[in-house]
Coordinates of C-alpha atoms in Angstrom, one line a residue:
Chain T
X1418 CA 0.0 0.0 0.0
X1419 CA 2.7 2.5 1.2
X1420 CA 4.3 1.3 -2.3
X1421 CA 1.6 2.2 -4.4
X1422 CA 1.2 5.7 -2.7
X1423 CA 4.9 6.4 -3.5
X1424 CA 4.6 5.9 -7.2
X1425 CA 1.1 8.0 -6.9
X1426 CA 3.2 10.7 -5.4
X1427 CA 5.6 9.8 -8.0
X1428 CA 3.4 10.4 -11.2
X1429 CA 2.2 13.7 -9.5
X1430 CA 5.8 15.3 -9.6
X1431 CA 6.5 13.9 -13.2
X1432 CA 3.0 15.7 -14.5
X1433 CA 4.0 18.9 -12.5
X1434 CA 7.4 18.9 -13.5
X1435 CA 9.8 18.4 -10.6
X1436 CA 11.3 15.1 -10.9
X1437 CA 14.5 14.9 -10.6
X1438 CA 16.3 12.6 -13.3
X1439 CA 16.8 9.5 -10.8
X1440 CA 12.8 9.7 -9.8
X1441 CA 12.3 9.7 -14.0
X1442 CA 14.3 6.8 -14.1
X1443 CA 12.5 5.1 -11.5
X1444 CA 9.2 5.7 -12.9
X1445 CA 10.0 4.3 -15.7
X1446 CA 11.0 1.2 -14.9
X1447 CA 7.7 1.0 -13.0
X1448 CA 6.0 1.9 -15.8
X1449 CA 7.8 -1.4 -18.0
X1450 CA 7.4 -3.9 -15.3
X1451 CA 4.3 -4.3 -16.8
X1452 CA 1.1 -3.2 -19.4
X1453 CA -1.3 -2.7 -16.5
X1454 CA 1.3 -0.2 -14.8
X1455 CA 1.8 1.0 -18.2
X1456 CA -2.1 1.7 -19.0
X1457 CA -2.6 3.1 -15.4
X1458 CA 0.2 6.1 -16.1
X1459 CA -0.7 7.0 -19.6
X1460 CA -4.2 7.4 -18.5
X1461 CA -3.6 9.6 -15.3
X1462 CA -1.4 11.6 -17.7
X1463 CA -4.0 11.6 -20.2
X1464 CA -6.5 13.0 -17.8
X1465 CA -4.3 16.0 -16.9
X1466 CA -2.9 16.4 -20.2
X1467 CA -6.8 17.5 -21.4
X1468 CA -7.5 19.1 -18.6
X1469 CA -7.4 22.9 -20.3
X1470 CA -7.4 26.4 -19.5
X1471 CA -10.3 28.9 -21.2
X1472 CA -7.1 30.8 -22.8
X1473 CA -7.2 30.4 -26.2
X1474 CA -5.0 31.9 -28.8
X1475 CA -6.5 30.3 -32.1
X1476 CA -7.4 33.2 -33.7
X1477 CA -3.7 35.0 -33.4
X1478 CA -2.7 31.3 -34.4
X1479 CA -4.6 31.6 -37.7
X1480 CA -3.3 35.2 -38.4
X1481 CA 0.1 33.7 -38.4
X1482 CA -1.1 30.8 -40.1
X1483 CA -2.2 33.1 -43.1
X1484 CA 0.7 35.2 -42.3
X1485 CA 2.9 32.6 -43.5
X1486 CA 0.9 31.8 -46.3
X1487 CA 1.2 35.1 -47.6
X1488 CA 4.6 35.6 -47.5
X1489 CA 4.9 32.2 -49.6
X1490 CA 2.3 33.5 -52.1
X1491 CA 4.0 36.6 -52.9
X1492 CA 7.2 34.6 -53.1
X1493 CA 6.1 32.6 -55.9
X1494 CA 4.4 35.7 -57.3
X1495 CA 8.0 36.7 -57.6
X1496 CA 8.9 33.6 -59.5
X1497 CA 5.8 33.8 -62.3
X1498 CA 6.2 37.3 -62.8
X1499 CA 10.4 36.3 -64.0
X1500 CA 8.2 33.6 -66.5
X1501 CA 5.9 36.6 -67.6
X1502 CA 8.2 38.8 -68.6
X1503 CA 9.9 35.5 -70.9
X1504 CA 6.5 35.1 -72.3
X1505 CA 6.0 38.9 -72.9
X1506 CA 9.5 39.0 -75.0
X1507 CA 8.9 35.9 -76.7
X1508 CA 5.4 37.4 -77.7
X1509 CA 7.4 41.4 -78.8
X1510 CA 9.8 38.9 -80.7
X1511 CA 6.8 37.2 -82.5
X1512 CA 4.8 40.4 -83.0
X1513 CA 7.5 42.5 -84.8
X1514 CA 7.8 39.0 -87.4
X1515 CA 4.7 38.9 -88.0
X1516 CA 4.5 42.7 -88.9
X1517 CA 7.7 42.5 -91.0
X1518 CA 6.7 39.5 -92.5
X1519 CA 3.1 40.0 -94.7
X1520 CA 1.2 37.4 -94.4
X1521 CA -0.7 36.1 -97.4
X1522 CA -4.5 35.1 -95.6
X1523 CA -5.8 38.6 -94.2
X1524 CA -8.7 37.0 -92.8
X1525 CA -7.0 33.5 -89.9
X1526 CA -10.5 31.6 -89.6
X1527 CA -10.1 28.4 -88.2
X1528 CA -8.8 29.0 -84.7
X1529 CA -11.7 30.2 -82.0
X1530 CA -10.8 32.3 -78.9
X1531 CA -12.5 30.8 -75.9
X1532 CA -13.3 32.8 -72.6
X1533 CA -14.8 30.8 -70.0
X1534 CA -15.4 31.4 -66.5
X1535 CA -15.2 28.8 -63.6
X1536 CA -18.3 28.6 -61.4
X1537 CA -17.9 31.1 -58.7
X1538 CA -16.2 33.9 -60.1
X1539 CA -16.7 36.6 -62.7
X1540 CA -15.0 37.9 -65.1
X1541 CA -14.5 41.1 -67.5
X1542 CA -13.0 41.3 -71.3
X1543 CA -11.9 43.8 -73.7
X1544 CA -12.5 43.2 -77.1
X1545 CA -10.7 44.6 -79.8
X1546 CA -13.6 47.3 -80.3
X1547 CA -13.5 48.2 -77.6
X1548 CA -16.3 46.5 -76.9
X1549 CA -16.7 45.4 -72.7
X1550 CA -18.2 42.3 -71.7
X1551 CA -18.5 41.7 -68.3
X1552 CA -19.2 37.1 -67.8
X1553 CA -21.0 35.8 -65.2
X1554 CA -19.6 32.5 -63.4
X1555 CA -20.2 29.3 -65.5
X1556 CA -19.9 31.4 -68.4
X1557 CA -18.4 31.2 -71.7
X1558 CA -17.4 33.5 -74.6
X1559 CA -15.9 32.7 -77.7
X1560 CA -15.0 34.7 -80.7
X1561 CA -12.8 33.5 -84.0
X1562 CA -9.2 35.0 -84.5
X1563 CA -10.7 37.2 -87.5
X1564 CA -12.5 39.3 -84.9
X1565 CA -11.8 43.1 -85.6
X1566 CA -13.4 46.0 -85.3
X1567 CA -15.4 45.2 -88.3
X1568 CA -15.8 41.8 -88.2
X1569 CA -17.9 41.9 -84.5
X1570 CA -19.1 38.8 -84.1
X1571 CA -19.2 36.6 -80.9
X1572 CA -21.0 33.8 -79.1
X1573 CA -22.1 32.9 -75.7
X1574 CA -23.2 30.6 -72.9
X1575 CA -23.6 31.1 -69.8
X1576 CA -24.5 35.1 -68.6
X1577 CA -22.8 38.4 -69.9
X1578 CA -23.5 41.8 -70.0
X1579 CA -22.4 43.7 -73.3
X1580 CA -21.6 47.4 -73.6
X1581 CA -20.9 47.5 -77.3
X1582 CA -18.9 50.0 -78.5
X1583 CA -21.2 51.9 -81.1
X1584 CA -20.0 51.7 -84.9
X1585 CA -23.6 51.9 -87.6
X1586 CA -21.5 50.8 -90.1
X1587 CA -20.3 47.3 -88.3
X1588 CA -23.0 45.8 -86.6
X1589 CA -21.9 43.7 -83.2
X1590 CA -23.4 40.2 -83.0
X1591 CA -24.1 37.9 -80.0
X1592 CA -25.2 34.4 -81.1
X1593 CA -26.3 32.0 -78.2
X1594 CA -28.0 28.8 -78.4
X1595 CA -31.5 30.2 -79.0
X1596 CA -31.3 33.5 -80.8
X1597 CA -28.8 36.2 -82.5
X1598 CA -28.6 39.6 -81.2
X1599 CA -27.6 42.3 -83.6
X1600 CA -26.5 45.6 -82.4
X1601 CA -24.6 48.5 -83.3
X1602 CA -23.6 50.5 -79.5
X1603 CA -26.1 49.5 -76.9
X1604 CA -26.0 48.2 -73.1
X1605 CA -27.4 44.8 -72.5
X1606 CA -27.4 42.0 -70.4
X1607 CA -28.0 38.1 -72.1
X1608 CA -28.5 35.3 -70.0
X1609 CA -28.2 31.8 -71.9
X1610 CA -27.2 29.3 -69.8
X1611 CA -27.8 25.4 -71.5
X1612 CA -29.3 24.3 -68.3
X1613 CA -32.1 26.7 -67.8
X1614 CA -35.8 26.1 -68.6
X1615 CA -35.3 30.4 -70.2
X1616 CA -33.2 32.5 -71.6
X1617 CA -33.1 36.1 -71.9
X1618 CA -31.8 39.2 -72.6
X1619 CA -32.3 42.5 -71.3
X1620 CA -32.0 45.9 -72.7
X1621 CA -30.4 48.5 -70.6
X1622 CA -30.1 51.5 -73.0
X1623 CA -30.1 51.4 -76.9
X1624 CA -31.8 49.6 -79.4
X1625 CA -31.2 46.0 -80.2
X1626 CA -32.9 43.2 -82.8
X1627 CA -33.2 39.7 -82.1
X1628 CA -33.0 37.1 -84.5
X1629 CA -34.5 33.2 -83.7
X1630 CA -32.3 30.4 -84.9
X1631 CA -33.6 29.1 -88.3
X1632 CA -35.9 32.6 -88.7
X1633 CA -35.4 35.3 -90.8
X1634 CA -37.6 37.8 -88.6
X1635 CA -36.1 40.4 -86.4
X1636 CA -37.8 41.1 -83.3
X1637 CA -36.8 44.5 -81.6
X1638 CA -36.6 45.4 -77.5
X1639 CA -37.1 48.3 -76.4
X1640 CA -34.8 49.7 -73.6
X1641 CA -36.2 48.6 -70.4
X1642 CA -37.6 45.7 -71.9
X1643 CA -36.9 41.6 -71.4
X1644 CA -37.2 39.0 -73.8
X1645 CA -37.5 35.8 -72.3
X1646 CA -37.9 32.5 -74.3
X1647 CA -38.5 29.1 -73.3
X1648 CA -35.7 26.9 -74.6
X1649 CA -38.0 24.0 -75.1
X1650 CA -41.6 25.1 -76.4
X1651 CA -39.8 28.1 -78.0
X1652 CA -42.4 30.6 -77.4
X1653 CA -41.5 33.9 -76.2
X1654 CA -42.6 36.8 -74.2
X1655 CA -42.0 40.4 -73.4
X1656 CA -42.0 42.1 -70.1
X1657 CA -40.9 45.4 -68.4
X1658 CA -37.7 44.7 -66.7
X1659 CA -36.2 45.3 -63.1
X1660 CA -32.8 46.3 -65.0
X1661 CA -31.2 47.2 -61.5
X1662 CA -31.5 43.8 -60.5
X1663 CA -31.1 42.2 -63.4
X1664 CA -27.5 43.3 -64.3
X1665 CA -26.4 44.3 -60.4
X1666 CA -24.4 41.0 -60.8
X1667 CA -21.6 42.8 -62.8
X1668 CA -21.0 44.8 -60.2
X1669 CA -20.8 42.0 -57.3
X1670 CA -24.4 42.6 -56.2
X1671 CA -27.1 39.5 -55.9
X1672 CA -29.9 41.3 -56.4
X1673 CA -33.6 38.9 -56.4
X1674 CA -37.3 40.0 -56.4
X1675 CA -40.1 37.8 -56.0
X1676 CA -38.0 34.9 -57.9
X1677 CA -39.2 31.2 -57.2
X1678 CA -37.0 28.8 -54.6
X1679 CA -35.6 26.7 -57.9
X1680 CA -34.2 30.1 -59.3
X1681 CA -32.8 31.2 -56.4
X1682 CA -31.1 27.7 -55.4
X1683 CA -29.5 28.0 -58.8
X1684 CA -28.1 31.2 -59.1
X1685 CA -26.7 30.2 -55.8
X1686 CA -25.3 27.6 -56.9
X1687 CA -23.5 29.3 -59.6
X1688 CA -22.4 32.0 -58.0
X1689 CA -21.0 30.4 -55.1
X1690 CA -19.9 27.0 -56.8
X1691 CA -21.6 25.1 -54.2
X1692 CA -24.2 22.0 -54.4
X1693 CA -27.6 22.9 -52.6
X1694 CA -29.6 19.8 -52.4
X1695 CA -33.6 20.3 -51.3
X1696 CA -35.6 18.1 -50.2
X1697 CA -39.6 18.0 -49.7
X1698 CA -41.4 19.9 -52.5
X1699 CA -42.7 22.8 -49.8
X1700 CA -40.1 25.4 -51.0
X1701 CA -41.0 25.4 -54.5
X1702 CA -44.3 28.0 -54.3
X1703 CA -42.2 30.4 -52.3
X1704 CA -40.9 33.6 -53.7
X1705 CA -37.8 35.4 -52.6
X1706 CA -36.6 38.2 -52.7
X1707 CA -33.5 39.7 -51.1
X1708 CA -30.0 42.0 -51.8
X1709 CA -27.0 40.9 -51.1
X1710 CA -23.2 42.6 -51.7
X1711 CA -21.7 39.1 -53.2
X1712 CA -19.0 40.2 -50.0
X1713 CA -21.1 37.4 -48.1
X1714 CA -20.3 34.0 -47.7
X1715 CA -22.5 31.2 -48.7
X1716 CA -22.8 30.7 -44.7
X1717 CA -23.9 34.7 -44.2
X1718 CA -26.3 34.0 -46.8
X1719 CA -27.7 31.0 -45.7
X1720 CA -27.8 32.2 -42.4
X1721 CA -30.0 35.1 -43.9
X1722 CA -32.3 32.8 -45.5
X1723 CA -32.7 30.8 -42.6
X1724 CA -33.6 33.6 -40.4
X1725 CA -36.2 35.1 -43.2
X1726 CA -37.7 32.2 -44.3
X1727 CA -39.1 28.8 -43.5
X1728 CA -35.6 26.6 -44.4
X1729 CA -33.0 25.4 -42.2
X1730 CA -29.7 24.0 -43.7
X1731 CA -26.7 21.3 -42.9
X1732 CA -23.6 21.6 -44.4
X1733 CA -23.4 17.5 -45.5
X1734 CA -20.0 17.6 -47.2
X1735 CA -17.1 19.6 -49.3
X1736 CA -19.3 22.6 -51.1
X1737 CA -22.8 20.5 -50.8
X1738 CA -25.4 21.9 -48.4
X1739 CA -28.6 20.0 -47.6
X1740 CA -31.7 22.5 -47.3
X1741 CA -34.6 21.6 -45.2
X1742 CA -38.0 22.8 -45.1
X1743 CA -38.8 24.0 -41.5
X1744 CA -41.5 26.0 -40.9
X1745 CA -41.1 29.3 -38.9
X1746 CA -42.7 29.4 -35.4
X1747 CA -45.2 32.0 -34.5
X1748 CA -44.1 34.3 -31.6
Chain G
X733 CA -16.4 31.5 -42.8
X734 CA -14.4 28.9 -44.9
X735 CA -14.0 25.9 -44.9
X736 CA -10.2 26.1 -43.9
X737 CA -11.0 28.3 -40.9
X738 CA -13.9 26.3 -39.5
X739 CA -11.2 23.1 -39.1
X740 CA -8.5 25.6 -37.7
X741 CA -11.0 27.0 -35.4
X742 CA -12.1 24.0 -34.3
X743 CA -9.4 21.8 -33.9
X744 CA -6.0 24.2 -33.6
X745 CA -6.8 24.1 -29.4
X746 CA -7.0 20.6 -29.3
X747 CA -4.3 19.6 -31.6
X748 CA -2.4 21.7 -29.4
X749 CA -3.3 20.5 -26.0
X750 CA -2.3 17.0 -27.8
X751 CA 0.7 18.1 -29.1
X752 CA 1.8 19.3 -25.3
X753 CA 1.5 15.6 -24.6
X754 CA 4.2 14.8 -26.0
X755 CA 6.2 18.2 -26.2
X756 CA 7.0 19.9 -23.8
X757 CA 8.5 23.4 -25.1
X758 CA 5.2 25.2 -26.0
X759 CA 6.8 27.1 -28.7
X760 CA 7.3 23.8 -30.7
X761 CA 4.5 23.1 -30.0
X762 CA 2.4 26.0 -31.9
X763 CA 5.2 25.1 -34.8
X764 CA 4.6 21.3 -35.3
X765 CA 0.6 22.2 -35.2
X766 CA 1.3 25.4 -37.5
X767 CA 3.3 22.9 -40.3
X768 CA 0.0 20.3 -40.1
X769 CA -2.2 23.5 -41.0
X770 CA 0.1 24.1 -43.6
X771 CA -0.3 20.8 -44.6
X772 CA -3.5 20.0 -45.2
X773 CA -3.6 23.8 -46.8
X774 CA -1.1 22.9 -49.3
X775 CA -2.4 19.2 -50.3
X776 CA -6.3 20.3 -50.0
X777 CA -7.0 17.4 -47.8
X778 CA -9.2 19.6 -45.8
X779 CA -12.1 19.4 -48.3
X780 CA -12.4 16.0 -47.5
X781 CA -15.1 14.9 -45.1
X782 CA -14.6 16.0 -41.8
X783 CA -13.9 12.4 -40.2
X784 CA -11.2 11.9 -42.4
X785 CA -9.9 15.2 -41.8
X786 CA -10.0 14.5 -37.7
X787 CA -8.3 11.3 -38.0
X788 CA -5.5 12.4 -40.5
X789 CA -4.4 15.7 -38.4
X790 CA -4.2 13.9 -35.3
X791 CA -1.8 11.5 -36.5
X792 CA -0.1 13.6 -38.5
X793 CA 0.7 15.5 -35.2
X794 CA 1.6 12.3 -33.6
X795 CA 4.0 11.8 -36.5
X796 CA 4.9 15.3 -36.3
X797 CA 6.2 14.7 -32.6
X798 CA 7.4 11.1 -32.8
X799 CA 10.3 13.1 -35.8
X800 CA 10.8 16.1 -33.1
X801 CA 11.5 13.6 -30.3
X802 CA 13.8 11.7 -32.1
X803 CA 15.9 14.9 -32.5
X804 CA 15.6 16.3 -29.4
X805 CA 17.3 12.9 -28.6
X806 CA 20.3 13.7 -30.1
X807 CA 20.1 17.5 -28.7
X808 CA 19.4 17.2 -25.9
X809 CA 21.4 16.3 -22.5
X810 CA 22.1 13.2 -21.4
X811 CA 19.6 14.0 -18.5
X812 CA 16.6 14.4 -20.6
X813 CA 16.8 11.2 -22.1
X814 CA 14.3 9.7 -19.5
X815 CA 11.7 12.3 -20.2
X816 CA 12.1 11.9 -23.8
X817 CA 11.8 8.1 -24.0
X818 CA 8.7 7.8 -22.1
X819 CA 7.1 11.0 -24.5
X820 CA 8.2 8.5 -27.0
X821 CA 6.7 5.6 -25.5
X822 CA 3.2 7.6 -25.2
X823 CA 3.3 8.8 -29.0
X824 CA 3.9 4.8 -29.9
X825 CA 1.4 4.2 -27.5
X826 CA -1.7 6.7 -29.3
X827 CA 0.0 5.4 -32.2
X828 CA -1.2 1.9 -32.1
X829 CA -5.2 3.0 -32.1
X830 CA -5.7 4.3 -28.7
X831 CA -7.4 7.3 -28.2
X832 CA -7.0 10.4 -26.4
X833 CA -9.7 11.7 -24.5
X834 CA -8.5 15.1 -26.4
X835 CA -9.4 13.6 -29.6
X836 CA -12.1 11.6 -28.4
X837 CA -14.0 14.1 -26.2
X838 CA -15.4 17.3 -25.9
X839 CA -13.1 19.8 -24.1
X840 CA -15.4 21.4 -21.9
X841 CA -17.1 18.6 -21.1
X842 CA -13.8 17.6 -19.7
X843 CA -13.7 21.3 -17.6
X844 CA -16.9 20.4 -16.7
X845 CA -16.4 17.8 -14.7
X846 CA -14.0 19.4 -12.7
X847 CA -17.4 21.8 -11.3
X848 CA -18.6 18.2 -9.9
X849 CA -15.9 17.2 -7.7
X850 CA -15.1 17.7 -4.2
X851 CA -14.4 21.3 -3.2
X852 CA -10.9 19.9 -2.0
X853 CA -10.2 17.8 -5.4
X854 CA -10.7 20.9 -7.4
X855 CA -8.8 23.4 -6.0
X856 CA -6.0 21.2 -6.2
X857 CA -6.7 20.8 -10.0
X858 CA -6.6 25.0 -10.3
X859 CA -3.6 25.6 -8.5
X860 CA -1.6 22.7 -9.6
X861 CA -3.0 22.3 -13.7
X862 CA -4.0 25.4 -14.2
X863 CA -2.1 28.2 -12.2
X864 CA 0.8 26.1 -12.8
X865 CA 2.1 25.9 -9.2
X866 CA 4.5 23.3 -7.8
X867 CA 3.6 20.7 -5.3
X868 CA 5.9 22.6 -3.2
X869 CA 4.4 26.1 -3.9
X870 CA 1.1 24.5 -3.5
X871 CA 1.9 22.6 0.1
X872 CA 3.2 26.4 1.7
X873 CA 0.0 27.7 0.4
X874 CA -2.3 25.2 1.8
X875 CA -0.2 24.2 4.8
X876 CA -0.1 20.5 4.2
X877 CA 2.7 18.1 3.5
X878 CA 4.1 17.8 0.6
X879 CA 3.2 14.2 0.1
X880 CA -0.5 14.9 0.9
X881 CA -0.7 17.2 -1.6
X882 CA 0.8 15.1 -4.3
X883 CA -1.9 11.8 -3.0
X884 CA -4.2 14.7 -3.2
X885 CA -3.7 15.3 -6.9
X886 CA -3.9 12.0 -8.0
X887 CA -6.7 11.5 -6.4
X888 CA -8.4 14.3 -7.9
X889 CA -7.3 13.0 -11.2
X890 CA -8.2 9.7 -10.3
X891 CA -12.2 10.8 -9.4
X892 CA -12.5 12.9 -12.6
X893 CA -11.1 9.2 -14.7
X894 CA -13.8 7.7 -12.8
X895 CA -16.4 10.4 -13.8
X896 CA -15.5 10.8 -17.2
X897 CA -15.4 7.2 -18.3
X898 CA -18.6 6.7 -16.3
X899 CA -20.2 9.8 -18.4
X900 CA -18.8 7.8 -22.0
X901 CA -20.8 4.8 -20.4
X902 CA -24.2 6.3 -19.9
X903 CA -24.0 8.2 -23.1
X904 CA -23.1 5.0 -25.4
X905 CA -26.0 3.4 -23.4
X906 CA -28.1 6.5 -24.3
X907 CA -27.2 6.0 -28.0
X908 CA -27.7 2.1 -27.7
X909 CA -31.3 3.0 -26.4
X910 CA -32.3 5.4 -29.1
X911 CA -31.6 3.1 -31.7

């Protein structure tokens, strides 16, 4: 008994830290006379060792943490802006040839230029008219080498807003899956997407004329106006349009007004390149409507919609969030 | 939030208090858990579900301290030798399947059990854990022996073993009962 209190008293200076090197020794060779003894120590230790203080220093740890990151980024920022500057003079090299040298074909069809965005991000480009098009995530534009300021010709999928540099003599074209737009300088916003039940375009200020695929017939939109067509059926309507809203995305904003849960679930989706699975079919008569800067994380805005609305949500794995129906209790 | 900074905030305290198992210097400490962060940053494992992610940082921090040990062997002092092989011993130990109560428990249910023992067990457990007092600081502060306050600590630790695995019994048995 008197033995087994000494090695108690023994394992108490060891966790406090004042044993002196011969006491070490001898509790270690306590400790490999046998498993038992073995298991006993390591789970006294283990006890103290999770005992824990409220003092916590993770977020200072994670400053560092992205301290060190940084530094690393910039770094290798060093290193690709050495291969830039390669490519750059390999490109001046290759530039003054092919001024120096004529070349025969004035018109290089063949090869396409493709733009595409990733899901979750936008993106702006500056055609060689001068023409801006600002690209929505999941978007893609593509245009043919010959593109000039008067060849204007382009096509997309996916969601861009055009500010077309105005030229009467060259008309700018937009060709998407469903229709052609033909312009000459306007503002518009086209939203195409191959996995929508619509698409549309919008007309912020100008004057453009749509063309069906496999029609001769123009149709013109006012400014102001939307043209919406469904992909399938192919019929098509007109409607005043919420322009705000409709092109705030451009600018980072997620603007909504009274759009149905299915919408909303998949412009989240694209613009967050996340997975929102719903169940129950509850959610699909509600309407929502809501403003956010884009500066939110999926979480804020979930947490948002939570809050406002009769859904709960559970994150269920990597960029895939489960949304519940849960109705909201009356105070 | 991200993703990233949900796992850090989560786990960085407890990866910690594991690595200080093992480690003593509490500067290394913060560096071993700081190059797993980096880690799982760098190869994207922390998209992976958050099971996997659990299981791979703690044993990467066991690796983590089973390589600083083995240095510190050679570094340090003949004197530390002791300490060193039975850190060793414990990281071989957790290595082989067992589990921490810091990986397998909630920390403040751990702290938590400290507000349920005797008055008498518990302030032995603040001055000696967490004020960081010696036994010897602790005995001329509460007049007793020396040895009594050393039984007294692991007897303390000893009730809050018996409470905690008593606690993991009656909630298994919960979950058995639900089902």
């Amino acid at each position: 008994m008197k033995d087994k209190e000494y090695t108690e008293n023994l394992i108490v200076r060891y966790l406090n830290g004042n044993c002196t090197p011969e006491e070490q020794k001898e509790l270690k060779a306590w400790i490999e006379e046998s498993a038992d003894k073995r298991n006993e120590f390591l789970s006294i230790k283990d006890i103290w060792d999770s005992l824990n203080t409220p003092k916590d220093n993770t977020t200072e740890q994670l400053a560092i943490f992205y301290k060190n990151q940084y530094t690393k980024i910039k770094r290798s920022r060093i290193v690709w802006i050495h291969s830039f500057s390669v490519i750059a003079a390999i490109l001046i090299v290759g530039l003054i040839f092919s001024v120096l040298v004529p070349t025969n074909s004035t018109k290089r069809s063949g090869s396409v230029q493709i733009f595409s965005v990733p899901l979750g991000s936008r993106s702006k480009v500056i055609l060689a008219d001068g023409t801006e098009v600002s690209l929505n995530s999941g978007s893609e534009l593509k245009y043919s080498s010959g593109f000039s300021s008067t060849n204007r010709e382009v096509s997309l999928t996916g969601e861009g807003f055009f500010n077309v540099k105005s030229d009467p003599k060259h008309p700018f074209t937009v060709k998407t899956s469903d229709f052609d737009i033909k312009v000459t300088g306007t503002k518009f916003n086209v939203c195409s997407y191959l996995d929508n039940k619509f698409s549309t375009t919008t007309l912020a200020e100008g004057k453009i004329g749509l063309q069906m695929s496999g029609s001769s017939e123009i149709l013109n939109v006012a400014p102001g106006e939307k043209f919406q067509i469904d992909r399938e059926t192919k019929k098509f309507s007109f409607s005043d349009a919420d322009v705000e809203s409709e092109i705030a995305w451009k600018d980072g904003e997620f603007i909504f007004r009274k759009i149905p849960f299915p919408d909303l679930v998949q412009r989240l989706e694209r613009c967050y390149d996340v997975k929102l699975i719903c169940s129950g079919s509850e959610l699909q008569n509600y309407a929502f409507t809501g403003r956010f800067k884009n500066q939110e994380t999926i979480w804020q805005v979930l947490d948002a919609l939570k809050l406002t609305s009769p859904i709960d949500y559970q994150k269920t794995t990597f960029r895939e969030f489960k949304i519940i129906y849960k109705p909201l209790k009356n105070k | 939030m991200t993703e990233f900074d949900y796992l850090f905030g989560k786990y960085h305290r407890r990866l910690l208090l594991y690595t200080l198992k093992f480690v003593e210097s509490e500067s290394d400490a913060l560096d071993i858990v700081q190059n797993v962060f980096i880690a799982i940053w760098e190869n994207e494992k922390y998209k992976q579900k958050e099971d996997l992610v659990q299981a791979y940082l703690f044993n990467s921090i066991r690796n983590g301290c089973l390589n600083y040990l083995k240095h510190q062997r050679i570094v340090q002092k003949f004197e530390n030798r002791t300490s060193i092989q039975l850190s060793e011993m414990e990281a071989l130990h957790y290595q082989s399947g067992e589990k921490s109560l810091i990986e397998r428990e909630n920390l403040k249910q751990i702290n938590d059990a400290i507000d349920s023992l005797p008055v008498m067990y518990k302030e032995i457990i603040v001055l000696s854990r967490f004020e960081g007092l010696k036994n010897s600081e602790i005995a001329n502060q509460l007049n007793l022996p020396i040895r009594t306050v050393e039984t007294r600590v692991f007897r303390a630790l000893s009730a809050l073993k018996e409470k905690i695995s008593r606690k993991s019994f009656f909630t298994l048995l919960f979950f058995r009962g639900l089902r």
